[in-house]
Amino acid sequence: MNQEEKRPKIEVLVNKSFEETRAAILEDNRLVELIWERRGDMNIVGNIYKATVENVLPGISSAFVNIGYEKNAYLYISDVLNPHKKPIDTILKKGQKAIVQVVKDAIGTKGMKITMDIAMPGRFLVLTPYQKFIGVSKNIEDYEIRQALNETVTELAEKYLDGMGCIVRTEAEEAGKDELEKEVKYLARQWKNIMTKFEKSKSPSLLHEDMKATMQISRDILSEDVKVYLLDDKDDHEKVMDFVSRVSPELKDKIKFYKSKTPIFEAFGVEEEIDNLRKTTLPLPSGGSIVIQEAESLCAIDVNTGKFTGTKSQEDTVTLTNLEAAEEVAHQLRLRNIGGIIVIDFIDMKKAFNRHKVVDALNNAVRNDRAKIRILPITRLGLVEMTRERKRESTSSLLTQECEQCGGSGRLLSSESIRIKIQREVSNLTQGKDGGSLRIVLHPVLCELLKRKQQLIENNINRKLKIQADAQISWEDYKIILE
């Protein structure tokens, strides 16, 4: 199978409403990625700011920097321009002005992450103003094409970039010298404008705003591999057409306006897929399943055989389940935009060959993911640790909020635990004294359970008990009233 045959058929669908823009990326008719942009959200990844250093903390080799928002941004030593590897407090001082770029949105309790090593993406190139290196994307595998691009871009960099570096993107594989020259000049001019703003602006202030979602897709995703880029908003369609006509006119025929009355995400089955994103247990083709548990610091994924027993040995059954799980895990990580540290608990395999086979399958399954991924070798217990680049909050964090009843744990007190707790409180309240009656108001389901134990409770407390249901009371709440 050659490289062309391996490439999936890509379709991009964009739905715009008053409150949000949603983009769905399909590969071979399967939803693989979602991009969200909501009105009122900051969406500042890629933006460049003139900033002020607020605090330098040498103990953790970090600094907190004011870029103009309520919460300061976080700058780690590895993101500081520091060619001589000096301590951070010898490079940055409180009150110092700096030019920085946001590389990660604020997620949970963590503020946005920034870097001083700016990267400005274009259609074919990424300008790196503080680097001198000229690089070519590793996804361009043909040696002759790599060499030709390297020579061409090196020549253009010497002519226009005044010592700045750049990286040749995969999209440049078939680009001509004229197209590359046009983009080099454009990026150089854009950087010059940013530096002029930096000199004249107060701190903190925005120097450069990255493109909105629909335009980023035009720049970063639209290629010969994309079958269609379908937008349901007329203004967005016109803006994308104008942009693509200027930078890649050969691709403009792929951009279409969706006119049907049926909502675009419903017509392509995307809305139903989005509704399924809240499920934590997902079935595998042969009957096994994976269970996804997201937390703030990491994501744990468990693999189960379920009802699948196979027709051969236990080792073969387990290996097949793990291979299916590797494929589904890769798909769900990308679809749900799960990032950070991920631990996958595959089912134990006795043979080292099979363990390596599963890791190879996982590596192969993530090859189309645009996020940076690192996968460590599998342990004898079947654990795989991996990291996935996280620039924005996960889809689950975007769509959901913490449950007020369970405090985000996903678990509530069992009915039996609540019944025993109520009985204990009633006993402490009455202290075995006779007289009067008690009324207990609680959730309807718990009400029925407590009524079945009513006689036992009354014998214990020597009082009459009234048990009343209230549908407005949450599961763990209840009222004990002396009458």
CSV table of N, CA and C in Angstrom, one decimal, residues 322 344-349 355 378-384:
chain,number,residue,atom,x,y,z
A,322,ASN,N,-7.1,-5.8,23.5
A,322,ASN,CA,-6.1,-4.7,23.7
A,322,ASN,C,-5.8,-3.9,22.4
A,344,ILE,N,-3.0,4.2,30.5
A,344,ILE,CA,-3.9,3.2,30.0
A,344,ILE,C,-3.6,1.8,30.6
A,345,ASP,N,-4.6,1.2,31.2
A,345,ASP,CA,-4.5,-0.1,31.9
A,345,ASP,C,-5.0,-1.2,30.9
A,346,PHE,N,-4.1,-1.6,30.1
A,346,PHE,CA,-4.4,-2.7,29.2
A,346,PHE,C,-4.5,-4.0,30.0
A,347,ILE,N,-5.2,-5.0,29.4
A,347,ILE,CA,-5.3,-6.3,30.1
A,347,ILE,C,-4.0,-7.0,30.0
A,348,ASP,N,-3.6,-7.7,31.1
A,348,ASP,CA,-2.3,-8.3,31.2
A,348,ASP,C,-2.0,-9.3,30.0
A,349,MET,N,-0.9,-9.2,29.4
A,349,MET,CA,-0.5,-10.1,28.4
A,349,MET,C,0.8,-10.8,28.8
A,355,ARG,N,2.7,-7.6,23.9
A,355,ARG,CA,2.8,-6.2,24.5
A,355,ARG,C,3.3,-5.2,23.5
A,378,ILE,N,5.2,-0.3,27.3
A,378,ILE,CA,4.3,-0.9,28.1
A,378,ILE,C,5.0,-1.7,29.2
A,379,THR,N,4.4,-1.7,30.4
A,379,THR,CA,5.0,-2.5,31.5
A,379,THR,C,4.5,-3.9,31.5
A,380,ARG,N,5.1,-4.8,32.4
A,380,ARG,CA,4.6,-6.2,32.4
A,380,ARG,C,3.2,-6.3,32.9
A,381,LEU,N,2.8,-5.2,33.7
A,381,LEU,CA,1.4,-5.3,34.2
A,381,LEU,C,0.4,-4.7,33.2
A,382,GLY,N,0.9,-4.3,32.0
A,382,GLY,CA,0.0,-3.9,30.9
A,382,GLY,C,-0.3,-2.4,31.0
A,383,LEU,N,0.4,-1.6,31.8
A,383,LEU,CA,0.2,-0.2,31.9
A,383,LEU,C,1.0,0.6,30.8
A,384,VAL,N,0.4,1.5,30.2
A,384,VAL,CA,1.1,2.4,29.2
A,384,VAL,C,0.9,3.9,29.7
